[in-house]
Coordinates of C-alpha atoms and ligand atoms in Angstrom, one line a residue:
M1 CA 10.2 16.6 8.1
D2 CA 9.3 13.3 6.6
N3 CA 9.0 12.7 2.8
L4 CA 5.2 12.2 2.9
S5 CA 4.7 15.6 4.6
I6 CA 6.9 17.3 2.0
A7 CA 5.1 15.5 -0.8
K8 CA 1.8 16.5 0.7
Q9 CA 2.9 20.2 0.7
F10 CA 4.0 20.0 -2.9
S11 CA 0.8 18.2 -3.9
E12 CA -1.2 21.0 -2.3
I13 CA 0.9 23.6 -4.1
A14 CA 0.0 21.9 -7.4
D15 CA -3.6 21.8 -6.5
M16 CA -3.7 25.4 -5.6
L17 CA -1.9 26.4 -8.8
E18 CA -4.4 24.4 -10.8
I19 CA -7.4 26.0 -9.1
L20 CA -5.9 29.4 -9.8
D21 CA -5.3 28.3 -13.4
E22 CA -1.6 29.1 -13.3
N23 CA 1.4 27.8 -15.2
R24 CA 0.8 24.2 -16.2
F25 CA 4.5 23.4 -16.3
R26 CA 4.9 24.4 -12.7
V27 CA 2.0 22.2 -11.8
A28 CA 3.5 19.3 -13.7
A29 CA 6.9 19.9 -12.0
Y30 CA 5.4 19.7 -8.5
R31 CA 3.3 16.6 -9.4
R32 CA 6.4 14.8 -10.6
A33 CA 8.3 15.8 -7.5
V34 CA 5.5 14.4 -5.4
E35 CA 5.8 11.0 -7.1
T36 CA 9.5 11.0 -6.8
I37 CA 9.7 12.0 -3.2
E38 CA 7.1 9.5 -2.1
S39 CA 9.1 6.6 -3.6
L40 CA 12.5 7.7 -2.2
P41 CA 13.9 5.6 0.8
H42 CA 15.9 8.6 2.1
N43 CA 14.6 11.7 3.8
V44 CA 15.0 14.5 1.3
A45 CA 14.9 17.1 4.1
T46 CA 18.3 15.8 5.2
M47 CA 20.0 16.0 1.8
P48 CA 22.3 18.8 0.5
K49 CA 21.3 20.7 -2.6
D50 CA 23.7 19.0 -5.0
A51 CA 22.4 15.5 -3.9
L52 CA 18.8 16.7 -4.4
L53 CA 19.6 17.9 -7.9
E54 CA 20.9 14.5 -8.9
I55 CA 17.5 12.9 -8.3
P56 CA 15.5 12.6 -11.5
G57 CA 12.3 14.7 -11.2
I58 CA 13.9 17.3 -8.9
G59 CA 15.0 20.6 -10.5
E60 CA 16.3 23.9 -9.2
G61 CA 13.0 25.2 -8.0
I62 CA 11.9 22.1 -6.2
A63 CA 15.3 21.6 -4.6
H64 CA 15.1 25.2 -3.3
A65 CA 11.6 24.5 -1.9
I66 CA 12.8 21.3 -0.2
L67 CA 15.7 23.2 1.5
E68 CA 13.2 25.9 2.6
I69 CA 10.9 23.2 4.1
A70 CA 13.9 21.5 5.8
Q71 CA 14.7 24.8 7.5
H72 CA 11.4 26.4 8.2
G73 CA 8.8 23.6 7.9
T74 CA 7.2 25.3 4.9
C75 CA 8.2 27.0 1.6
T76 CA 7.5 30.5 0.3
E77 CA 5.3 29.4 -2.6
F78 CA 3.1 27.3 -0.2
A79 CA 2.7 30.3 2.2
V80 CA 1.8 32.7 -0.6
L81 CA -0.7 30.3 -2.2
K82 CA -2.3 29.5 1.1
K83 CA -3.3 33.1 1.4
K84 CA -5.0 33.1 -1.9
V85 CA -6.9 29.8 -1.8
P86 CA -9.2 28.7 1.0
Q87 CA -7.8 25.4 2.4
R88 CA -11.0 23.5 2.5
L89 CA -11.2 23.9 -1.3
L90 CA -8.5 21.2 -1.6
E91 CA -10.8 18.7 0.1
I92 CA -13.4 19.5 -2.6
L93 CA -10.8 19.1 -5.4
A94 CA -9.9 15.6 -4.1
I95 CA -13.5 14.5 -4.7
E96 CA -13.9 12.2 -7.7
G97 CA -15.7 14.2 -10.4
M98 CA -14.4 17.6 -9.2
G99 CA -11.5 18.8 -11.4
P100 CA -9.6 22.1 -10.8
K101 CA -11.9 24.0 -13.2
T102 CA -15.1 22.9 -11.5
T103 CA -13.6 23.6 -8.1
A104 CA -12.6 27.1 -9.2
L105 CA -16.1 27.6 -10.7
V106 CA -18.1 26.7 -7.6
W107 CA -15.7 28.8 -5.5
K108 CA -15.8 32.0 -7.7
K109 CA -19.4 31.8 -8.9
F110 CA -21.2 30.3 -5.8
G111 CA -18.8 31.1 -3.0
V112 CA -18.3 27.5 -2.1
E113 CA -15.4 27.1 0.3
S114 CA -16.1 23.8 2.0
L115 CA -17.6 20.3 1.4
L116 CA -20.7 21.4 3.4
H117 CA -21.2 24.4 1.1
L118 CA -20.8 22.2 -1.9
E119 CA -23.4 19.7 -0.6
R120 CA -25.8 22.6 0.0
L121 CA -25.2 23.9 -3.5
L122 CA -26.0 20.5 -5.0
T123 CA -29.4 20.4 -3.3
T124 CA -30.4 23.7 -4.9
G125 CA -30.2 22.4 -8.4
K126 CA -28.4 25.6 -9.5
L127 CA -25.3 23.8 -10.7
E128 CA -27.2 21.7 -13.3
K129 CA -28.1 24.9 -15.1
V130 CA -24.6 26.2 -15.5
P131 CA -23.5 25.7 -19.2
G132 CA -21.3 22.6 -19.5
F133 CA -22.8 20.9 -16.4
G134 CA -26.1 19.1 -16.6
V135 CA -27.6 16.3 -14.5
K136 CA -25.0 13.6 -15.3
K137 CA -22.0 15.6 -14.2
V138 CA -23.7 16.7 -11.0
E139 CA -24.7 13.0 -10.3
N140 CA -21.0 12.1 -10.7
I141 CA -20.0 14.7 -8.1
K142 CA -22.7 13.4 -5.7
R143 CA -21.4 9.9 -6.1
G144 CA -17.8 11.2 -5.5
I145 CA -18.9 12.8 -2.2
A146 CA -20.6 9.5 -1.1
Q147 CA -17.5 7.6 -1.9
R148 CA -15.3 10.0 0.0
K149 CA -17.5 9.7 3.1
Q150 CA -17.2 5.9 2.9
S151 CA -13.4 5.7 2.8
G152 CA -13.4 8.2 5.7
G153 CA -10.0 9.6 4.8
R154 CA -8.1 6.3 5.3
Q155 CA -4.6 6.2 3.8
P156 CA -2.7 3.4 2.1
L157 CA -0.4 1.2 4.2
G158 CA 2.7 2.2 2.3
R159 CA 2.3 5.9 3.0
V160 CA 1.5 5.4 6.7
L161 CA 3.9 2.7 7.8
P162 CA 7.2 4.6 7.2
I163 CA 5.8 7.6 9.2
A164 CA 4.7 5.4 12.1
E165 CA 8.0 3.7 12.2
E166 CA 9.8 7.0 12.3
I167 CA 7.7 8.1 15.3
A168 CA 8.3 4.8 17.0
E169 CA 12.0 5.1 16.4
S170 CA 12.0 8.7 17.9
L171 CA 10.3 7.4 21.0
R172 CA 12.8 4.5 21.3
S173 CA 15.8 6.7 20.8
S174 CA 14.5 9.3 23.3
G175 CA 15.7 7.0 26.1
L176 CA 12.5 7.6 28.0
C177 CA 10.7 4.4 26.9
D178 CA 11.4 0.8 27.8
K179 CA 9.1 -0.7 25.1
V180 CA 7.6 0.8 22.0
E181 CA 5.3 -1.0 19.6
I182 CA 3.0 -0.1 16.8
A183 CA -0.5 -1.5 17.3
G184 CA -3.9 -1.2 15.5
S185 CA -4.7 -1.9 11.9
L186 CA -1.1 -0.9 11.0
R187 CA 0.3 -3.9 13.0
R188 CA -2.2 -6.1 11.2
M189 CA -0.9 -4.5 7.9
K190 CA -4.3 -3.7 6.5
E191 CA -4.1 -2.0 3.1
L192 CA -5.9 1.2 4.3
I193 CA -5.2 2.8 7.7
G194 CA -7.5 5.0 9.7
D195 CA -5.1 6.2 12.4
I196 CA -1.8 5.2 13.9
D197 CA -1.8 3.5 17.4
I198 CA 1.4 3.3 19.4
L199 CA 2.0 1.8 22.8
A200 CA 4.9 2.3 25.2
T201 CA 6.1 1.6 28.7
S202 CA 8.0 4.2 30.6
K203 CA 9.0 5.3 34.0
K204 CA 8.5 9.0 32.9
P205 CA 5.2 9.0 31.0
K206 CA 4.8 12.8 31.4
A207 CA 8.1 13.5 29.6
V208 CA 7.1 10.9 26.9
M209 CA 3.8 12.8 26.3
E210 CA 5.8 16.1 26.1
G211 CA 8.3 14.6 23.6
F212 CA 5.6 13.0 21.5
T213 CA 3.4 16.1 21.1
T214 CA 6.4 18.2 20.1
L215 CA 7.8 15.9 17.4
P216 CA 8.7 17.8 14.2
N217 CA 5.9 16.1 12.2
V218 CA 3.2 16.9 14.6
E219 CA 0.9 19.7 13.4
R220 CA -1.2 20.0 16.5
T221 CA -2.2 18.2 19.7
I222 CA -5.8 17.0 19.7
A223 CA -5.9 15.6 23.3
Q224 CA -3.2 15.2 25.9
G225 CA -3.4 13.4 29.3
E226 CA -0.9 11.9 31.7
T227 CA -0.5 8.6 29.9
K228 CA -2.4 9.1 26.6
A229 CA -2.2 11.7 23.8
T230 CA -3.7 12.1 20.3
V231 CA -2.0 14.3 17.7
M232 CA -2.7 15.4 14.1
L233 CA 0.4 14.8 12.0
T234 CA 1.5 17.1 9.2
S235 CA 0.8 14.3 6.8
G236 CA -2.9 14.6 7.7
L237 CA -3.1 11.5 9.9
E238 CA -4.0 11.1 13.5
C239 CA -1.7 9.3 15.9
D240 CA -2.5 7.9 19.4
L241 CA 0.1 7.2 22.0
R242 CA -0.6 5.3 25.2
V243 CA 1.9 4.7 28.0
V244 CA 1.0 1.6 30.0
A245 CA 2.4 -0.3 33.0
P246 CA 5.0 -3.1 32.1
E247 CA 2.8 -5.8 33.6
E248 CA -0.1 -4.7 31.3
F249 CA 1.9 -4.2 28.1
G250 CA 1.1 -7.5 26.5
A251 CA -2.6 -7.2 27.3
A252 CA -2.7 -3.6 25.9
L253 CA -0.8 -4.6 22.8
Y254 CA -3.2 -7.5 22.2
Y255 CA -6.3 -5.3 22.9
F256 CA -5.2 -2.4 20.7
T257 CA -3.9 -4.5 17.9
G258 CA -7.4 -5.8 17.2
S259 CA -9.2 -6.4 15.2
K260 CA -12.3 -5.6 17.2
E261 CA -14.0 -8.7 15.7
H262 CA -11.1 -10.9 16.7
N263 CA -11.1 -9.5 20.2
V264 CA -14.8 -10.0 20.7
R265 CA -14.4 -13.6 19.9
T266 CA -11.5 -14.3 22.2
R267 CA -13.1 -12.4 25.0
T268 CA -16.2 -14.5 24.7
M269 CA -14.0 -17.6 24.8
A270 CA -12.5 -16.3 28.1
V271 CA -15.8 -15.6 29.7
K272 CA -16.8 -19.2 29.2
Q273 CA -13.7 -20.2 31.2
G274 CA -14.6 -17.8 34.0
L275 CA -12.0 -15.3 32.9
T276 CA -12.0 -11.6 32.0
V277 CA -9.7 -10.2 29.3
N278 CA -9.3 -6.5 28.9
E279 CA -6.5 -4.1 28.0
Y280 CA -5.0 -4.5 31.5
G281 CA -4.7 -8.2 31.6
V282 CA -6.4 -11.5 32.0
F283 CA -8.2 -11.8 35.3
R284 CA -10.0 -14.6 37.3
G285 CA -13.6 -13.8 37.7
S286 CA -16.3 -11.9 35.9
S287 CA -15.9 -8.4 34.5
K288 CA -19.3 -7.5 36.1
R289 CA -17.4 -7.2 39.4
Q290 CA -16.7 -3.5 39.9
A291 CA -12.9 -3.6 39.8
V292 CA -10.8 -6.6 38.9
S293 CA -8.1 -6.5 41.4
S294 CA -4.5 -7.0 40.4
K295 CA -4.2 -10.0 42.7
D296 CA -6.6 -11.8 40.3
R297 CA -4.4 -11.0 37.3
I298 CA -3.1 -14.2 35.8
A299 CA -1.5 -12.7 32.6
G300 CA -0.7 -9.4 31.0
K301 CA 3.0 -8.9 30.5
T302 CA 3.3 -10.4 27.0
E303 CA 0.9 -11.3 24.3
E304 CA 2.0 -15.0 24.5
E305 CA 1.1 -15.0 28.1
V306 CA -2.3 -13.4 27.6
L307 CA -3.3 -15.9 24.8
K308 CA -1.9 -18.8 26.7
A309 CA -4.1 -17.9 29.7
I310 CA -7.2 -18.3 27.5
G311 CA -5.9 -21.5 26.0
L312 CA -4.5 -20.3 22.7
P313 CA -1.1 -20.2 21.0
W314 CA 0.2 -16.8 19.9
I315 CA -1.5 -15.7 16.7
P316 CA 0.2 -13.5 14.1
P317 CA -1.4 -10.0 14.0
E318 CA -2.0 -10.1 10.3
I319 CA -4.5 -12.8 10.6
R320 CA -6.4 -11.5 13.6
E321 CA -9.5 -10.7 11.6
D322 CA -12.0 -13.3 12.8
R323 CA -11.6 -15.3 9.6
G324 CA -11.2 -18.7 11.2
E325 CA -7.9 -18.1 12.9
I326 CA -9.2 -18.9 16.3
A327 CA -10.6 -22.3 15.2
A328 CA -7.3 -23.0 13.4
A329 CA -5.3 -22.0 16.5
L330 CA -7.4 -24.3 18.7
A331 CA -6.9 -27.2 16.3
G332 CA -3.1 -26.6 16.1
K333 CA -3.5 -25.7 12.4
L334 CA -2.3 -22.1 12.2
P335 CA -0.6 -21.5 8.8
H336 CA 3.2 -21.2 8.8
L337 CA 3.3 -17.7 7.5
I338 CA 6.0 -16.5 5.2
T339 CA 8.6 -13.8 5.8
E340 CA 10.8 -11.7 3.6
K341 CA 13.7 -14.1 4.1
D342 CA 11.8 -16.8 2.1
I343 CA 11.9 -14.7 -1.1
Q344 CA 14.4 -16.2 -3.6
G345 CA 13.8 -13.9 -6.5
N346 CA 11.8 -11.1 -8.1
L347 CA 9.8 -11.9 -11.2
H348 CA 8.5 -8.4 -12.3
T349 CA 10.9 -5.5 -12.7
H350 CA 11.3 -2.5 -15.1
S351 CA 14.3 -0.6 -16.5
E352 CA 14.8 2.5 -18.5
W353 CA 14.2 0.3 -21.6
S354 CA 10.5 1.0 -20.9
D355 CA 9.3 3.3 -18.0
G356 CA 11.7 2.4 -15.3
M357 CA 14.5 4.7 -13.9
A358 CA 17.5 2.4 -13.7
T359 CA 19.5 0.6 -16.3
I360 CA 19.0 -3.2 -16.9
E361 CA 22.4 -3.8 -15.4
D362 CA 21.7 -1.8 -12.3
V363 CA 18.4 -3.6 -11.7
V364 CA 20.2 -7.0 -12.0
R365 CA 22.9 -5.8 -9.7
E366 CA 20.3 -4.6 -7.1
A367 CA 18.7 -8.0 -7.1
K368 CA 22.0 -9.7 -6.5
R369 CA 22.9 -7.2 -3.8
R370 CA 19.6 -8.2 -2.0
G371 CA 20.8 -11.8 -2.1
Y372 CA 18.2 -13.0 -4.7
E373 CA 19.1 -16.1 -6.6
Y374 CA 17.2 -15.0 -9.7
I375 CA 15.5 -12.1 -11.3
A376 CA 13.2 -11.5 -14.3
M377 CA 13.6 -8.3 -16.4
T378 CA 10.0 -7.7 -17.6
D379 CA 9.9 -4.3 -19.4
H380 CA 6.6 -3.3 -21.0
A381 CA 5.5 -4.3 -24.5
S382 CA 2.5 -2.0 -24.9
S383 CA 0.7 0.0 -27.5
I384 CA -0.6 2.7 -25.1
G385 CA 0.9 5.3 -22.8
I386 CA 4.6 4.8 -23.1
V387 CA 6.4 5.2 -26.4
R388 CA 9.4 3.2 -25.2
G389 CA 9.4 -0.5 -24.4
T390 CA 9.6 -3.7 -26.4
K391 CA 8.1 -3.8 -29.9
E392 CA 7.8 -6.7 -32.3
K393 CA 11.0 -5.5 -34.0
T394 CA 13.0 -5.1 -30.8
V395 CA 12.3 -8.4 -29.0
D396 CA 15.7 -9.9 -30.0
A397 CA 17.6 -6.7 -29.1
Y398 CA 16.0 -6.6 -25.6
I399 CA 16.7 -10.2 -24.9
A400 CA 20.3 -9.8 -26.0
R401 CA 20.7 -6.8 -23.7
V402 CA 19.3 -8.7 -20.7
R403 CA 21.5 -11.6 -21.4
A404 CA 24.5 -9.3 -21.7
A405 CA 23.7 -7.6 -18.4
G406 CA 23.3 -11.0 -16.7
K407 CA 26.7 -12.1 -17.9
K408 CA 28.3 -8.9 -16.9
V409 CA 26.9 -8.9 -13.4
G410 CA 27.3 -12.6 -12.9
G411 CA 26.3 -14.8 -9.9
I412 CA 22.6 -14.4 -10.4
H413 CA 20.2 -16.1 -12.8
V414 CA 18.5 -13.6 -15.1
L415 CA 15.3 -14.3 -17.0
A416 CA 14.6 -12.2 -20.1
G417 CA 11.0 -11.4 -19.8
V418 CA 8.2 -9.1 -20.8
E419 CA 5.1 -7.5 -19.4
V420 CA 2.9 -7.7 -22.5
D421 CA -0.4 -5.9 -22.7
I422 CA -3.5 -8.0 -22.8
E423 CA -5.7 -6.3 -25.3
E424 CA -9.4 -5.6 -25.2
D425 CA -10.3 -9.1 -26.5
G426 CA -7.7 -11.1 -24.5
S427 CA -5.1 -11.3 -27.3
T428 CA -1.6 -10.0 -26.7
F429 CA 0.3 -6.9 -28.0
L430 CA 3.1 -9.2 -29.3
S431 CA 2.7 -12.2 -31.5
D432 CA 2.9 -15.8 -30.2
R433 CA 6.2 -16.2 -32.1
S434 CA 7.7 -13.3 -30.3
L435 CA 6.4 -14.3 -26.9
Q436 CA 7.9 -17.8 -27.3
K437 CA 11.4 -16.2 -27.3
F438 CA 11.1 -14.9 -23.8
D439 CA 12.0 -16.9 -20.6
F440 CA 9.1 -15.4 -18.7
V441 CA 5.9 -13.7 -19.9
I442 CA 3.6 -11.6 -17.8
G443 CA 0.3 -10.7 -19.3
A444 CA -1.3 -7.6 -17.9
V445 CA -4.2 -5.3 -18.6
H446 CA -3.6 -1.5 -19.0
S447 CA -6.7 -0.5 -20.9
Y448 CA -10.5 -1.0 -21.1
F449 CA -10.9 -1.3 -17.4
K450 CA -14.7 -0.7 -17.6
Q451 CA -15.7 -3.8 -19.5
D452 CA -18.7 -5.7 -18.2
R453 CA -18.1 -8.8 -16.1
T454 CA -18.8 -11.4 -18.8
T455 CA -16.5 -9.7 -21.4
A456 CA -13.8 -8.9 -18.9
T457 CA -13.8 -12.5 -17.5
K458 CA -13.6 -13.9 -21.0
R459 CA -10.7 -11.6 -21.8
F460 CA -8.7 -12.9 -18.8
L461 CA -9.6 -16.6 -19.4
R462 CA -8.3 -16.3 -22.9
A463 CA -5.0 -14.8 -21.6
I464 CA -4.7 -17.4 -18.7
T465 CA -5.1 -20.3 -21.1
N466 CA -2.7 -18.8 -23.6
P467 CA 0.3 -21.2 -23.4
N468 CA 2.7 -18.4 -24.0
I469 CA 1.6 -16.5 -20.9
D470 CA 3.3 -17.6 -17.6
C471 CA 1.8 -15.1 -15.3
I472 CA -1.0 -12.6 -15.0
G473 CA 0.2 -9.2 -13.5
H474 CA -2.0 -7.1 -11.2
L475 CA -5.1 -9.0 -12.0
T476 CA -7.9 -6.6 -11.0
T477 CA -6.0 -3.4 -11.9
R478 CA -7.4 -1.7 -8.8
H479 CA -5.5 1.1 -6.9
V480 CA -5.8 0.9 -3.1
G481 CA -8.2 3.6 -2.0
G482 CA -8.4 4.8 -5.6
R483 CA -9.3 3.1 -8.9
E484 CA -12.0 0.4 -8.5
P485 CA -11.1 -3.2 -9.3
M486 CA -12.4 -4.5 -12.7
D487 CA -15.6 -6.4 -12.5
L488 CA -14.4 -10.0 -12.7
D489 CA -15.6 -13.5 -11.9
I490 CA -12.6 -14.0 -9.7
D491 CA -13.7 -17.5 -8.8
A492 CA -13.7 -18.7 -12.4
I493 CA -10.4 -17.0 -13.1
L494 CA -8.6 -18.5 -10.2
K495 CA -10.0 -22.0 -10.9
A496 CA -8.7 -21.7 -14.5
A497 CA -5.3 -20.5 -13.4
A498 CA -5.0 -23.4 -11.0
R499 CA -6.0 -25.9 -13.8
V500 CA -3.5 -24.7 -16.4
K501 CA -0.9 -23.6 -13.8
T502 CA -0.7 -20.0 -14.9
I503 CA 0.9 -17.9 -12.1
I504 CA -1.2 -15.1 -10.6
E505 CA 0.8 -12.2 -9.3
L506 CA 0.5 -10.6 -6.0
N507 CA 1.7 -7.1 -7.0
A508 CA 3.5 -5.9 -3.9
H509 CA 3.4 -2.2 -4.6
W510 CA 1.3 -0.6 -1.9
V511 CA -0.6 1.4 -4.5
R512 CA -1.9 -1.9 -6.0
L513 CA -1.6 -4.9 -3.6
D514 CA -3.3 -6.8 -6.4
I515 CA -4.5 -9.6 -5.8
N516 CA -5.6 -8.7 -2.3
D517 CA -5.5 -10.7 0.9
V518 CA -8.9 -12.4 0.6
Q519 CA -8.2 -13.3 -3.0
C520 CA -4.8 -14.8 -2.0
R521 CA -6.6 -17.1 0.4
L522 CA -9.0 -18.2 -2.3
A523 CA -6.1 -18.7 -4.7
K524 CA -4.3 -20.9 -2.2
E525 CA -7.4 -22.9 -1.6
Y526 CA -7.6 -23.6 -5.4
G527 CA -3.9 -24.3 -5.7
V528 CA -3.1 -21.3 -7.9
P529 CA 0.7 -20.6 -8.0
I530 CA 1.3 -17.1 -6.8
A531 CA 4.3 -14.8 -7.4
I532 CA 4.9 -11.9 -5.0
S533 CA 6.5 -9.3 -7.3
T534 CA 7.6 -5.7 -6.8
D535 CA 6.9 -4.3 -10.2
A536 CA 9.9 -2.1 -9.3
H537 CA 10.4 0.9 -11.6
T538 CA 13.3 2.2 -9.4
L539 CA 15.9 0.4 -7.3
A540 CA 14.3 1.7 -4.1
E541 CA 11.0 0.1 -5.1
F542 CA 12.5 -3.3 -4.5
D543 CA 11.6 -2.4 -0.9
V544 CA 7.8 -2.7 -1.5
I545 CA 8.3 -6.5 -1.3
R546 CA 7.4 -6.0 2.4
Y547 CA 3.9 -4.9 1.6
G548 CA 3.4 -8.0 -0.7
I549 CA 4.7 -10.2 2.1
A550 CA 2.3 -8.6 4.6
T551 CA -0.7 -9.0 2.2
A552 CA 0.3 -12.7 1.6
R553 CA 0.4 -13.2 5.3
R554 CA -3.0 -11.7 5.7
G555 CA -4.0 -14.2 3.0
W556 CA -2.7 -17.1 5.0
L557 CA -0.1 -18.0 2.2
E558 CA 2.7 -20.4 3.0
K559 CA 6.0 -21.0 1.4
K560 CA 4.7 -23.8 -0.9
D561 CA 2.1 -21.4 -2.4
V562 CA 4.6 -18.8 -3.6
V563 CA 6.5 -19.4 -6.8
N564 CA 9.4 -17.0 -6.1
M565 CA 10.0 -18.7 -2.8
K566 CA 11.3 -21.7 -4.8
T567 CA 15.0 -22.1 -5.3
W568 CA 16.2 -21.6 -8.9
K569 CA 16.3 -25.4 -9.3
E570 CA 12.8 -25.8 -8.0
L571 CA 11.6 -22.9 -10.2
R572 CA 13.0 -24.5 -13.3
E573 CA 11.3 -27.8 -12.4
F574 CA 8.0 -25.9 -11.9
F575 CA 8.3 -24.3 -15.4
R576 CA 9.1 -27.7 -16.9
N577 CA 5.9 -29.1 -15.5
S578 CA 3.6 -26.2 -16.1
K579 CA 4.1 -24.9 -19.6
S580 CA 5.1 -26.5 -22.8
Ligands
DGT1 P1 -8.2 1.9 11.9 O1 -7.5 2.8 12.8 O2 -9.6 2.4 11.6 O3 -7.4 1.6 10.6 O4 -8.4 0.5 12.5 P2 -7.9 0.0 14.0 O5 -8.1 -1.5 14.0 O6 -6.5 0.4 14.2 O7 -8.9 0.6 15.0 P3 -8.7 1.7 16.1 O8 -7.6 2.6 15.9 O9 -10.1 2.4 16.2 O10 -8.5 0.9 17.4 C1 -7.3 0.1 17.6 C2 -7.7 -1.2 18.1 O11 -8.3 -1.1 19.4 C3 -8.8 -2.0 17.4 O12 -8.2 -2.8 16.3 C4 -9.3 -2.9 18.4 C5 -9.2 -2.1 19.7 N1 -10.5 -1.5 20.0 C6 -10.9 -0.2 19.7 N2 -12.1 0.0 20.1 C7 -12.6 -1.1 20.6 C8 -13.8 -1.6 21.1 O13 -14.8 -0.8 21.3 N3 -13.9 -2.9 21.5 C9 -12.8 -3.7 21.4 N4 -13.0 -5.0 21.7 N5 -11.7 -3.4 20.8 C10 -11.6 -2.1 20.5
CA2 CA1 -5.8 2.6 14.2
CA3 CA1 -6.8 4.7 17.3

């Protein structure tokens, strides 16, 4: 069973324990395990007990539960709790504005066991009258329900992609398929994914369907035909698989990659040339004819062939959003999109000095192992949340430690940096004198997210024009599919950043992806220097760079737009010209 499914089971255990108002420490232990397991690159279900116990955040009880799940697909605690708590209550708990206490109350007092029940209860006006509730709280819940319906249960890219890749890999290694590709929004690397779409070619489609619907992370089959099946995965996602003929594969891949808006545009183009494009190929003649016969097929085997037939070069999936890519393709002006190989260094990382898991030395070593030419250690300097981190008094000690680690590891340039809090008014947690000692300063907001647009924009403008700040981290502070972005005048902020050459970060962690694709494109237009940074708190989190690259590609960024695609020499040159 994949890590996400195990994490989901633990998260539900924690939810159920909370609804039943049971031991808080057990709840906390499960929640911590969820976070840990989600960020691990290796499948915990395949690990022996002693290896599990070595992972921070996994104790005896959790390790036992993982072993149970690895063996039986579920653990005892989950099974026991499931009998006590109606499962649809968990959907209610997930609604913004519904805590465990409120969920327990509507369940016990009003018999609410589903979202539908809850909506019915809200229309009666009874909840407002319960002590401790009132109109405002009920309004919050209503808003939460509306929000939930809008996002439609979509899940973040970083949760879905590893699962889809595991399924694609199983299909490939089954020996039954000739080609297997992920399509849909996942191939376009959108930040939120509705469902997984996979395409394959095979001489034995029936056996492929059988294998697919019986994969270990399939919960149930929703629909199954000869060449197409839809399943519900244990992680709560739907997955579609289609087996198509080899001569149609490129056409199907192009069609099912989307986006729908992009497809509509190229189909219209084709019609004007007397051609029909569909998921089976490109055909001479109009689609109004009953059946387009295969002798009229002029393309279909590959995407290149399909696009060429309608007069276009191949267009990378990430930019197929009908945002001008077709005009650019026709004009021979498609962007030269970046790849992970272009990354020369990582400019935002944490160690155990603040809230990271690894030592400074291990982080530096990891960067070197990945072939980076340079790395910035940027532990927090913050007044809130974490007790640890850099304080006014420990600036020198931190810098010394980073320099020592750099010397010890060798063969990589190490910048001693800091992620300093931008306070409510745009000032910084550390003094200017202290900030001047660092090689690289990231300013970031970790508090007062709800400021009005004018105040918040002013706050950022002050930070951006502060000569001691080199880079603004996770600008909008949003969480993908979760916390809303701050209300900011992005346009004014990016223009200012371009003017004073303050770097704007593209935080690559899939929870953030901040700034987003559209903002990247605007930043590029204004000439803002962008750093794609992992904000890694563990060594494994260096891997999230791929989500940053994907978002940058969606934002049409090219090598020249990205600061950490510069060589060390070029980077130093850049710093010399940008900041005093
Ligand atoms: P999702 O799953 O909501 O994150 O987004 P997609 O883009 O993966 O959408 P999905 O799974 O409904 O369909 C996959 C692709 O199939 C979609 O991007 C374009 C294509 N497609 C689906 N329905 C239609 C349609 O009605 N017309 C056209 N032209 N294309 C469609
Ligand atoms: Ca999809
Ligand atoms: Ca689909």
